[in-house]
Coordinates of C-alpha atoms in Angstrom, one line a residue:
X1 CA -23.6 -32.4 41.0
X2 CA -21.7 -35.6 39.1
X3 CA -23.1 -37.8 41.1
X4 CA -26.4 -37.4 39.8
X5 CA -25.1 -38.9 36.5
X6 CA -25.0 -42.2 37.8
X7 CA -28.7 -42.7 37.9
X8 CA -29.3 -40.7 34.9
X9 CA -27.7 -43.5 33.1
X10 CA -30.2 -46.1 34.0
X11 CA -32.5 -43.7 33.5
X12 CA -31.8 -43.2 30.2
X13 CA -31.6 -47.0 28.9
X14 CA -35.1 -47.1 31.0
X15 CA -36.3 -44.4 28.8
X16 CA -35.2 -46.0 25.7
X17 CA -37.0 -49.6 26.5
X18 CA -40.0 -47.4 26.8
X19 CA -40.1 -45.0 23.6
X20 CA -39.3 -42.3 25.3
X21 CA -36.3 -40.8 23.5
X22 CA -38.1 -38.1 21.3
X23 CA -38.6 -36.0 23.8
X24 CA -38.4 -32.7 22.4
X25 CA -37.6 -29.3 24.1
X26 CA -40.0 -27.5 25.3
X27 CA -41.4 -25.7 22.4
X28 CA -41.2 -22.2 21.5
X29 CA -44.6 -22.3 21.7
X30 CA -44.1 -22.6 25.6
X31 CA -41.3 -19.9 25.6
X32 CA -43.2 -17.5 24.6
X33 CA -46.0 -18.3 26.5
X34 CA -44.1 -17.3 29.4
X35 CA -43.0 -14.1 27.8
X36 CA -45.2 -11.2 29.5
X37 CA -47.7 -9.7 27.5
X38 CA -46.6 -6.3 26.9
X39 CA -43.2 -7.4 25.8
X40 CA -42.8 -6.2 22.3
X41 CA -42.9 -8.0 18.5
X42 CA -38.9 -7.3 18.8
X43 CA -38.3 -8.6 22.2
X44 CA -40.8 -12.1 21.3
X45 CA -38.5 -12.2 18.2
X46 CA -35.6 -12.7 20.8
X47 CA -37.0 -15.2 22.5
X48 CA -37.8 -17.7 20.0
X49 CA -34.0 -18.5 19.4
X50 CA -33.4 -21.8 20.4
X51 CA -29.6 -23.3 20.8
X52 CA -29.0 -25.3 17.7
X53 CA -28.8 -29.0 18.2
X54 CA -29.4 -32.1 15.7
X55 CA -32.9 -33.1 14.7
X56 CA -34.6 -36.5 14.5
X57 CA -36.7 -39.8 15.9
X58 CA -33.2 -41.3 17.0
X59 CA -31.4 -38.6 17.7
X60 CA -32.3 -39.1 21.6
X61 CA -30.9 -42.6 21.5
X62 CA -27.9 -41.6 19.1
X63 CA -26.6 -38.9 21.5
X64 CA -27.5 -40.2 24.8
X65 CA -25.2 -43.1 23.9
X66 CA -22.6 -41.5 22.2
X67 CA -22.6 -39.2 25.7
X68 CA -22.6 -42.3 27.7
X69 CA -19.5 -44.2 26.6
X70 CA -17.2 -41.6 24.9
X71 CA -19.1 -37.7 26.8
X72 CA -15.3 -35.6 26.0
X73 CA -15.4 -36.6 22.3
X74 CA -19.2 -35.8 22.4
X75 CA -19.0 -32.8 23.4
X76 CA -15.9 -31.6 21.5
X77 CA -17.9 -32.9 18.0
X78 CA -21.3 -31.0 19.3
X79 CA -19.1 -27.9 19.7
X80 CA -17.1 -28.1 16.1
X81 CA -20.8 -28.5 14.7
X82 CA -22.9 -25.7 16.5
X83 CA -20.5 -23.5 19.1
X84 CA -19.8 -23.8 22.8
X85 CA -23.8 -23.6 23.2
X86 CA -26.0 -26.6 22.0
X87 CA -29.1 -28.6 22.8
X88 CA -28.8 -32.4 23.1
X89 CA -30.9 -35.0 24.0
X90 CA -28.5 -36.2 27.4
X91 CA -30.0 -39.8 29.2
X92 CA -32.6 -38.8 27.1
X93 CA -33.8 -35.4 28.7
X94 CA -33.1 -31.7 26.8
X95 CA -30.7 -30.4 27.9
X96 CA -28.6 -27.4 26.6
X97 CA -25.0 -27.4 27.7
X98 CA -23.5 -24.3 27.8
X99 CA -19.5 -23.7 27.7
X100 CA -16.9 -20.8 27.0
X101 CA -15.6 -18.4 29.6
X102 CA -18.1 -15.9 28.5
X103 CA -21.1 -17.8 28.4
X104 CA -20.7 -19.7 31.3
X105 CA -20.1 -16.4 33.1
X106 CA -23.3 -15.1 32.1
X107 CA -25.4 -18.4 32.7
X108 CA -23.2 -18.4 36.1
X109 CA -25.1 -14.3 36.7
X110 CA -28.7 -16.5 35.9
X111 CA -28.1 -19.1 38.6
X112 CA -31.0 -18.6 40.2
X113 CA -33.3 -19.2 37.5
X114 CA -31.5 -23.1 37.3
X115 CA -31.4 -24.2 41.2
X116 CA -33.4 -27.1 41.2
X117 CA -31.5 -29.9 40.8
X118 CA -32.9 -32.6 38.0
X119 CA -31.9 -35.7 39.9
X120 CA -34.2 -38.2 40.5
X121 CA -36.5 -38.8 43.6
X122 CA -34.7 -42.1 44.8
X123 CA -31.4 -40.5 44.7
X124 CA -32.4 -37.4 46.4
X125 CA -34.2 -39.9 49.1
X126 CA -30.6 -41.8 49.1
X127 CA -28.9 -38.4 49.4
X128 CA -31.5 -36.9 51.9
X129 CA -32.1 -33.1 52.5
X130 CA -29.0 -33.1 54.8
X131 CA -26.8 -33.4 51.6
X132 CA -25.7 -30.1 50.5
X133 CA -26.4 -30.7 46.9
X134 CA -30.0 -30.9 47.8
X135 CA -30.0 -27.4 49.2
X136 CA -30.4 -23.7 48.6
X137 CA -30.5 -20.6 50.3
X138 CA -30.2 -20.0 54.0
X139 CA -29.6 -23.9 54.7
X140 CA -26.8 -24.4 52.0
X141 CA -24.9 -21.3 53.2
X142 CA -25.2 -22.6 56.8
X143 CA -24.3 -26.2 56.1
X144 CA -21.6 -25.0 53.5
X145 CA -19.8 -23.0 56.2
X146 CA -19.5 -26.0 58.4
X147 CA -17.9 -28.2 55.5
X148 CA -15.5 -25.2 54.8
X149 CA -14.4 -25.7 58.4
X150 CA -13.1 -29.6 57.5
X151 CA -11.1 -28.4 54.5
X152 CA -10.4 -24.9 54.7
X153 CA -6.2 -24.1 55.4
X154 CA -6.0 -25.1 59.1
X155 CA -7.6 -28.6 58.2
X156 CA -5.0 -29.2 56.0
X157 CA -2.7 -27.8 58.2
X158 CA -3.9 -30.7 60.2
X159 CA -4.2 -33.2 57.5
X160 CA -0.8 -32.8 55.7
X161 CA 1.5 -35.0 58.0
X162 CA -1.0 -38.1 57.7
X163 CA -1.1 -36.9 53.8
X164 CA 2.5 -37.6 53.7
X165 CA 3.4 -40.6 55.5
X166 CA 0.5 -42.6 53.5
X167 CA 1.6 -41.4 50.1
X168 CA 5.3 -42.3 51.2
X169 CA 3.7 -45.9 52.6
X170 CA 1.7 -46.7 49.3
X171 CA 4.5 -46.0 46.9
X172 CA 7.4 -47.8 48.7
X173 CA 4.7 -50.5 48.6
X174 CA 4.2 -50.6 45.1
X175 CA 8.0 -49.9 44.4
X176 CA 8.4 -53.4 46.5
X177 CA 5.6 -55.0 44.6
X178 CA 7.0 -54.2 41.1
X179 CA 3.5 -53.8 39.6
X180 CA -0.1 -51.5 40.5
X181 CA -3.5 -52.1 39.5
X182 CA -3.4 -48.6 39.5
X183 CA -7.1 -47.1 39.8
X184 CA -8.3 -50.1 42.1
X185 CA -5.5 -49.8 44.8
X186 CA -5.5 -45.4 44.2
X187 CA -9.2 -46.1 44.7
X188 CA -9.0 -48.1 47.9
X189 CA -6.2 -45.9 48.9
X190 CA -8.1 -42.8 49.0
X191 CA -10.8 -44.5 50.3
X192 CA -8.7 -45.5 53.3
X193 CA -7.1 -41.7 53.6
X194 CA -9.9 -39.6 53.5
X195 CA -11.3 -42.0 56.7
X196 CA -8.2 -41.2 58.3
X197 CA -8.5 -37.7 57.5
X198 CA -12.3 -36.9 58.0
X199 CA -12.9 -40.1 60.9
X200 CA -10.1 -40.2 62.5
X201 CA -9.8 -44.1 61.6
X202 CA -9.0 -46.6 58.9
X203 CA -12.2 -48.4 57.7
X204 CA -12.3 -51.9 58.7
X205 CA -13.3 -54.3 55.7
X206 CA -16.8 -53.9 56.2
X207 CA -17.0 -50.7 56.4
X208 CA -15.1 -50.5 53.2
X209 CA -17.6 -52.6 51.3
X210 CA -20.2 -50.8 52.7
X211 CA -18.8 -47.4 51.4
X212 CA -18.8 -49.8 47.8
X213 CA -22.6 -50.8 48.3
X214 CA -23.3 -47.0 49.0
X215 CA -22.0 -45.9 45.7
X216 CA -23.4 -48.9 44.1
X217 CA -26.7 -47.9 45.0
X218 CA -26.7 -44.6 43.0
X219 CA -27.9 -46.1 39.8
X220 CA -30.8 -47.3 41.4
X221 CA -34.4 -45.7 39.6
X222 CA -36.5 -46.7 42.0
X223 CA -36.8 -46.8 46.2
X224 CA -38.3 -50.7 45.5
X225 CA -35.0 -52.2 43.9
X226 CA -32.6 -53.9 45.8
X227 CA -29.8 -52.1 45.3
X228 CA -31.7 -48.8 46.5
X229 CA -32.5 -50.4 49.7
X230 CA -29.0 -52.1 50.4
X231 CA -27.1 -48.4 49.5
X232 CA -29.6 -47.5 52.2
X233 CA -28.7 -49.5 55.1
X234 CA -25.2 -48.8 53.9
X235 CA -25.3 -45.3 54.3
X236 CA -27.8 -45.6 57.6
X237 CA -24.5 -47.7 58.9
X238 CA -22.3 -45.9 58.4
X239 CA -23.4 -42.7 60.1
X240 CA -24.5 -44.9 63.4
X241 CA -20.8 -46.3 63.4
X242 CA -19.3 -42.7 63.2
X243 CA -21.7 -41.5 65.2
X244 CA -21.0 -43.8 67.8
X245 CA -16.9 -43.0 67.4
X246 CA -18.1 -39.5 67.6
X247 CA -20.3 -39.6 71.0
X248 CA -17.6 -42.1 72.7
X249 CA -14.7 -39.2 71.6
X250 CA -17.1 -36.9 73.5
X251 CA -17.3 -39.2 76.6
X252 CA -13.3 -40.4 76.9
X253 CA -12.3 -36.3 75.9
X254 CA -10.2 -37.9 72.5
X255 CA -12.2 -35.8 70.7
X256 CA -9.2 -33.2 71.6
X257 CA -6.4 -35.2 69.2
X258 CA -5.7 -34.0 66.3
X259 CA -7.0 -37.1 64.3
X260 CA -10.2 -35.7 65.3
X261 CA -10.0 -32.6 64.2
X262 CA -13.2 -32.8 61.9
X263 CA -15.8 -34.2 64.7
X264 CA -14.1 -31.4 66.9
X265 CA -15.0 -28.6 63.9
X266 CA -18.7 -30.1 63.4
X267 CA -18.8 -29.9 67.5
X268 CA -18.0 -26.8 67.8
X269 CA -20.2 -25.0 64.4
X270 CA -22.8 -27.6 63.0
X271 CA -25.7 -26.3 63.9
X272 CA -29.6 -26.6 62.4
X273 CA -31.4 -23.7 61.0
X274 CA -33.1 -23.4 64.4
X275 CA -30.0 -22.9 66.2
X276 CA -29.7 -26.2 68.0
X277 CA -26.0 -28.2 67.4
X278 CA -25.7 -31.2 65.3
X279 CA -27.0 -34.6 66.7
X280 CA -24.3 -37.1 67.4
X281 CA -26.3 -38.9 63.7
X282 CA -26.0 -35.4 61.7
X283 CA -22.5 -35.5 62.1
X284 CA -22.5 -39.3 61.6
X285 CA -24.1 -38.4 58.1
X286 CA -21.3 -35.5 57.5
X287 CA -18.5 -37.6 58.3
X288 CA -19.6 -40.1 55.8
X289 CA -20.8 -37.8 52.9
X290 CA -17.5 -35.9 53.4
X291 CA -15.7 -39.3 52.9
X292 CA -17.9 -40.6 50.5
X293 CA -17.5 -37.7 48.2
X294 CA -14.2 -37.2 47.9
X295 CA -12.5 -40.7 47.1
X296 CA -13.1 -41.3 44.0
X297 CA -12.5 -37.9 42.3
X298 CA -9.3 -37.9 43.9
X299 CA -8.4 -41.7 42.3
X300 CA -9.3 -40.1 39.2
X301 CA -6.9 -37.2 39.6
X302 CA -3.7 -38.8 40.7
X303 CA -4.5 -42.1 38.4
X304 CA -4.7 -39.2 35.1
X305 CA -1.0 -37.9 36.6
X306 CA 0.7 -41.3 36.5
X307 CA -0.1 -42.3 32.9
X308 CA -0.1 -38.9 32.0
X309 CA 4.1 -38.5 33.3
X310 CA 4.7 -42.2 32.3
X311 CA 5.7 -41.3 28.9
X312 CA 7.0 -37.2 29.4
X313 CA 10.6 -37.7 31.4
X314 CA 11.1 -34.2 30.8
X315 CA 7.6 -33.5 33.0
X316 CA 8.9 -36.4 35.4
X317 CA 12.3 -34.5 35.4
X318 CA 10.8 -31.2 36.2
X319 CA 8.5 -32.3 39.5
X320 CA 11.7 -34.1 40.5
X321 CA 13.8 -31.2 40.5
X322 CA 11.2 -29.1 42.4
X323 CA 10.2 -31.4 45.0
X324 CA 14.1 -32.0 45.6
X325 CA 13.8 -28.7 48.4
X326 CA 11.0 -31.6 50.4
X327 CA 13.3 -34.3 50.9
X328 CA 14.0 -33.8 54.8
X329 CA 17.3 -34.9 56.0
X330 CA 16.0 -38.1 57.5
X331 CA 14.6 -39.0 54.1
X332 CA 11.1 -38.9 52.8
X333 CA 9.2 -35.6 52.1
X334 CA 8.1 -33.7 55.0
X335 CA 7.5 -29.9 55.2
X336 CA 4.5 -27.0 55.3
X337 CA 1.7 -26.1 53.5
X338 CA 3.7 -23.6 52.2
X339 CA 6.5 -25.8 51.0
X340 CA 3.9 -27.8 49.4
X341 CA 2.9 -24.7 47.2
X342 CA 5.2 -26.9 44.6
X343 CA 3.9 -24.3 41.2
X344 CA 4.9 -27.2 38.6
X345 CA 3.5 -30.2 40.1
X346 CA -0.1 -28.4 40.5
X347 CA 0.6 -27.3 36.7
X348 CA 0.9 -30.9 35.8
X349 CA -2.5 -31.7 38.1
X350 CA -4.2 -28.5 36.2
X351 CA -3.2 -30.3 32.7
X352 CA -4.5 -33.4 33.7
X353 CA -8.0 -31.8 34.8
X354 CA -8.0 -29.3 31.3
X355 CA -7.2 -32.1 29.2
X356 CA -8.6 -34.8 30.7
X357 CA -11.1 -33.3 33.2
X358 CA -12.5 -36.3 35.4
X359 CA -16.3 -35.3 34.7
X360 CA -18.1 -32.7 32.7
X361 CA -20.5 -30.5 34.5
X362 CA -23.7 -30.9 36.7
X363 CA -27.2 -30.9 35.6
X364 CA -29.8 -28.7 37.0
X365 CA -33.3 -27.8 35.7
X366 CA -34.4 -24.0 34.8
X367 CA -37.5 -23.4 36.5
X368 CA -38.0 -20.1 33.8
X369 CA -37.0 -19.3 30.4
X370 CA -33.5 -17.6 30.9
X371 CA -31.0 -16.7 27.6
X372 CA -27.1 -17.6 27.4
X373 CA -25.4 -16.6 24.5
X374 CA -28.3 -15.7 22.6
X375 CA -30.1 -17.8 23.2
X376 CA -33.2 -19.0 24.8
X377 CA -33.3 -22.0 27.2
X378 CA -37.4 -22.4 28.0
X379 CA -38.1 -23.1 31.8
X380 CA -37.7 -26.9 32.4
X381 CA -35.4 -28.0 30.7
X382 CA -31.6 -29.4 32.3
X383 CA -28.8 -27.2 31.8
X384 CA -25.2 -28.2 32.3
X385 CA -21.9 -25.8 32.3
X386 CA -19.2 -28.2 30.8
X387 CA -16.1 -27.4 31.5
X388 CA -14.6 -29.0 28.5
X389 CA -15.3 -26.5 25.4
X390 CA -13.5 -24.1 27.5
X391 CA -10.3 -26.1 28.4
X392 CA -9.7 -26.6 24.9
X393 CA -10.5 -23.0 23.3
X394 CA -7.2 -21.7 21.9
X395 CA -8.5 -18.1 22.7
X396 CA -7.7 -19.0 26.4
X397 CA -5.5 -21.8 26.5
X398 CA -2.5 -21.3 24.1
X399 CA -1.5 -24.4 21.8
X400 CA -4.5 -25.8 24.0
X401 CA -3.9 -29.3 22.7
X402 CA -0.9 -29.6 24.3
X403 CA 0.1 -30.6 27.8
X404 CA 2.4 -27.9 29.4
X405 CA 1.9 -27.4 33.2
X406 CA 4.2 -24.6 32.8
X407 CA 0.8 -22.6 31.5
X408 CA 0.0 -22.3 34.9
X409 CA 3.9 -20.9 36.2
X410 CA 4.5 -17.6 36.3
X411 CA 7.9 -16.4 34.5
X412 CA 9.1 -15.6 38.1
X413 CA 8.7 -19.5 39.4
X414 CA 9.9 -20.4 36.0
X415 CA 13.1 -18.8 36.7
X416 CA 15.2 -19.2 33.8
X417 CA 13.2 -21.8 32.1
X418 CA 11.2 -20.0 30.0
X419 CA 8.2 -21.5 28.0
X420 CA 5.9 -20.3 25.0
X421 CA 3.3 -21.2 27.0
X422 CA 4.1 -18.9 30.3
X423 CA 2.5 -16.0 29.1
X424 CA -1.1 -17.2 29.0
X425 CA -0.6 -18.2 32.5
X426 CA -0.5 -14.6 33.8
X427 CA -3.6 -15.4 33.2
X428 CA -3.9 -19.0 33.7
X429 CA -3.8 -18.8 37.7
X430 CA -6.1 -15.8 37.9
X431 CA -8.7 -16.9 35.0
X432 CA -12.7 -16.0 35.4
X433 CA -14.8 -18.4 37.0
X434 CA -16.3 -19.4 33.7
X435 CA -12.7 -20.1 31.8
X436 CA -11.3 -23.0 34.7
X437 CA -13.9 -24.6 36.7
X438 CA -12.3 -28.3 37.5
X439 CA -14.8 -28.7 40.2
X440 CA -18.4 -27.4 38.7
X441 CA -19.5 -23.7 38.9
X442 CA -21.7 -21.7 41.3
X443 CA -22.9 -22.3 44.5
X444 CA -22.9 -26.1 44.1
X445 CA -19.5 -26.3 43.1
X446 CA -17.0 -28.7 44.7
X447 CA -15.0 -27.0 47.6
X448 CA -12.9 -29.7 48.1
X449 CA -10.4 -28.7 45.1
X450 CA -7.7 -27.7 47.1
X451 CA -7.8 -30.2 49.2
X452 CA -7.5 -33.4 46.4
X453 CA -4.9 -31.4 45.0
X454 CA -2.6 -31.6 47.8
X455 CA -3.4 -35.0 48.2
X456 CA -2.6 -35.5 44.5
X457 CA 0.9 -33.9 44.8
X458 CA 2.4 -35.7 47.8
X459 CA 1.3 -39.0 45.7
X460 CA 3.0 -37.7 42.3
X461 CA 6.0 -36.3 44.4
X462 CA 7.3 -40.0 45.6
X463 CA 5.7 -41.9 43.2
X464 CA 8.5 -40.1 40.5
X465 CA 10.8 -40.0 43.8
X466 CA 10.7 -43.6 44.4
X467 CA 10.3 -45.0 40.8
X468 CA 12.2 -44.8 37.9
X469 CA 9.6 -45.7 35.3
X470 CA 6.1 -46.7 35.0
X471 CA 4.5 -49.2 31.9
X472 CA 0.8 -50.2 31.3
X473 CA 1.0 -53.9 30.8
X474 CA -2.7 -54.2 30.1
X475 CA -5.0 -51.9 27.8
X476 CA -6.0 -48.9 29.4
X477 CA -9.7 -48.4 29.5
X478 CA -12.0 -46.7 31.1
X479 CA -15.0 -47.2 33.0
X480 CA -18.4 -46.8 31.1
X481 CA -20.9 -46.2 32.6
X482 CA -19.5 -43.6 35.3
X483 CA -20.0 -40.3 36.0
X484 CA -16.0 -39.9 37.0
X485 CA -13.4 -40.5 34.2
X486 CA -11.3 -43.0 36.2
X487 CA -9.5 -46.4 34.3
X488 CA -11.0 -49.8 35.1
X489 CA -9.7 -52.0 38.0
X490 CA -8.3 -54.7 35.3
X491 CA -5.8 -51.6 34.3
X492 CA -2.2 -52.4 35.6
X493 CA 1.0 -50.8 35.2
X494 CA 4.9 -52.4 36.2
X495 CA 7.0 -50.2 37.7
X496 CA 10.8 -50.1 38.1
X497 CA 12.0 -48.6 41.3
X498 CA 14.5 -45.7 41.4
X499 CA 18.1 -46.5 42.0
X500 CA 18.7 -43.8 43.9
X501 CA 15.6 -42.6 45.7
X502 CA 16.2 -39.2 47.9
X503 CA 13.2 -39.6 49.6
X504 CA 13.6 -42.8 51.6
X505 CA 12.7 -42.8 54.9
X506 CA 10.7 -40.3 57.1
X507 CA 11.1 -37.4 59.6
X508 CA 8.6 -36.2 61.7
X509 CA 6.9 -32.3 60.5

């Protein structure tokens, strides 16, 4: 659902250039039109209550901007001024955004009424209806159950040595460097591992630039501009080239090793509505949406992490001391999934996505009037459930300014490190859908959650292992537009190796 932001924002300047940006809701006028005619005088009362929102000729351009370049203060102004439900003029569309564990749970009971998604006709045409975004019912169950298989427990079963031997590689090579553009090299990084992972293969150059020029093409409006047509051939590519790896596995029987393990999973389940398996290009095109989608929100994850520790030891101290039951006696950090389940470094990833969640939520159109909160969203207009007004309510998240992983460790993993903050956490692992929702809501939410997390905690596990402290040495900003909160490539850090590193070296799992 993020992805569709990155069009929007072209969009949106687009709209400006051509006077669009009044666009009002749809008027209550309209709402009750589409209210039957036997409802009552009470009932059509009820549904002429609109979310508040500001008013005014600029207001479009005022808060489609502000949105743009600076969305998490945005949306925590819009929700000090009217509640965790609002209207705003978002790349220039209404749109309501609903947050709060309670309302998004009941807009999360109404997702039917909101399936369509509101992204535009060259994106969906650059996506294509094999992208499970695009889909609904009977065909996004059936594709979503083949996805599960490439990232469900065995997968990462599968994936976790790789996992750790490329963390352990990247960090020992920035420890030798003495400095890290941080995002562009985690960027390129992940890039790299999730090939490995989903593949079977490192990218060569060109494929790498081609995975670039994909992404690239997203803010395209139209199918006639260039960059639409190049993030075309990009993608078309692409799924030839792992198609091809994938019908040449077939033919030498590689398709067996355990590198393979996702063209074997879309082998064995992928199959079409009409019961037929996968073509050797469908799974072409699943291999690279799976890589293309995951990269870069895991960048963003484990790049939030770093700066986040560089300036807590006490955090750094605490991941340290828990990851010290890893380190295998041949050095480095090798064990299982289960000896992965490391409770404090996830609580530092969870911090990082409450406080500084990588994206707010996806847009998708009603397609009839539906009410949240009391109030009533007419039919057409985008709704989004954003995450952030509900990582920062204190009514869930205790001292909810703060960053304490230990929120999310029970008093039992704590041991005898207590903290103020341990008791909301009872809760904090097992909170409603609508309260914690790091990877969208519903249906179309991410799946992969579990899997960047992993990822995320062998990288933060030897990066504090193998270096002793990390500095920006340039300003840290981030880059505007995107639709994922991730620092800009000119953002870089020194680093001072550890003296005495535990977790040199390697053994085998």
């Amino acid at each position: 659902e993020r992805m569709g932001i990155r069009v929007l924002v072209l969009a949106s300047l687009l709209n400006v250039a051509l006077g669009f940006s009044s666009t009002p809701l749809p008027s209550l006028r309209q709402a009750s039109a589409r209210t039957p005619a036997h409802a009552s005088s009470k009932s059509l009362r009820m549904a002429l209550s609109p979310p508040p929102g500001r008013k005014g000729f600029f207001t479009g351009i005022k808060e489609s901007l502000q949105y743009i370049f600076d969305g998490d203060a945005f949306i925590k102004k819009r929700v000090e001024e009217f509640g965790p439900v609002f209207s705003a003029k978002i790349f220039f569309l209404p749109t309501v955004v609903v947050g709060g564990a309670d309302n998004v749970e009941e807009f999360l009971s109404k997702e039917g009424a909101v399936m369509e998604s509101s992204l535009p006709p060259a994106l969906q045409k650059l996506f294509t209806e094999d992208n499970l975004l695009l889909q609904s019912g009977e065909r996004h169950a059936a594709t979503k159950k083949v996805v599960s298989r490439l990232i469900d427990a065995e997968a990462m079963k599968t994936f976790l040595p790789t996992i750790e031997r490329r963390a352990e590689e990247h960090v020992a090579g920035v420890a030798s460097r003495g400095e890290t553009a941080l995002a562009k090299e985690f960027t390129s990084w992940n890039l790299q591992l999730f090939a490995e992972l989903f593949g079977g293969c490192q990218l060569t150059e060109e494929e790498e630039e081609l995975f670039v020029t994909y992404n690239a093409g997203l803010f395209a409006l139209a199918e006639w501009e260039p960059s639409f047509k190049k993030a075309e051939r990009a993608r078309q590519t692409l799924e030839r080239s792992f198609a091809a790896r994938f019908k040449a596995m077939k033919e030498d029987g590689s398709i067996s090793e355990p590198k393979n393990y996702c063209y074997r999973m879309m082998m064995e389940h992928g199959k079409e509505m009409d019961g037929t398996p996968y073509s050797d290009l469908r799974v072409g095109f699943g291999i690279t949406t799976m890589i293309w989608g995951a990269y870069v929100e895991s960048a963003s994850l484990m790049s939030s992490a770093v700066i986040q520790t560089a300036s807590r030891p006490e955090v750094v101290n605490r991941i340290r001391a828990e990851a010290a039951a890893l380190a295998s006696d041949g050095g480095g950090f090798r064990g299982s999934m289960s000896d992965w389940n490391l409770p404090y470094v996830n609580g530092v990833l969870r911090e990082c996505l409450r406080t500084a969640p990588p994206a707010g939520g996806g847009f998708r159109k009603s397609h009839k009037v539906i009410n949240v909160g009391g109030f009533d969203i007419p039919a057409g207009t985008v709704v989004t459930a954003d995450p952030r007004p509900g990582n920062l309510d204190e009514g869930t998240f205790l001292e909810a300014e703060s960053f304490a992983p230990e929120r999310w460790v029970s008093e039992e993993e704590l041991g005898p490190s207590k903290c103020p903050m341990s008791r909301v956490v009872a809760g904090a692992r097992s909170l409603p859908t609508g309260a914690w929702f790091p990877g969208g809501t519903g249906v179309h939410k991410c799946p992969g959650v579990p899997l960047a997390e992993l990822v995320s905690r062998a990288m933060i596990v030897n990066w504090v292992d193998k270096l002793d402290e990390w500095t920006p040495t340039t300003k840290l900003d981030y880059i505007v537009p995107s639709p994922i909160k991730i620092p800009k490539d000119t953002f870089e850090m020194s680093v001072t190796p550890r003296a005495a590193s535990p977790g040199v070296g390697g053994s085998e799992l």
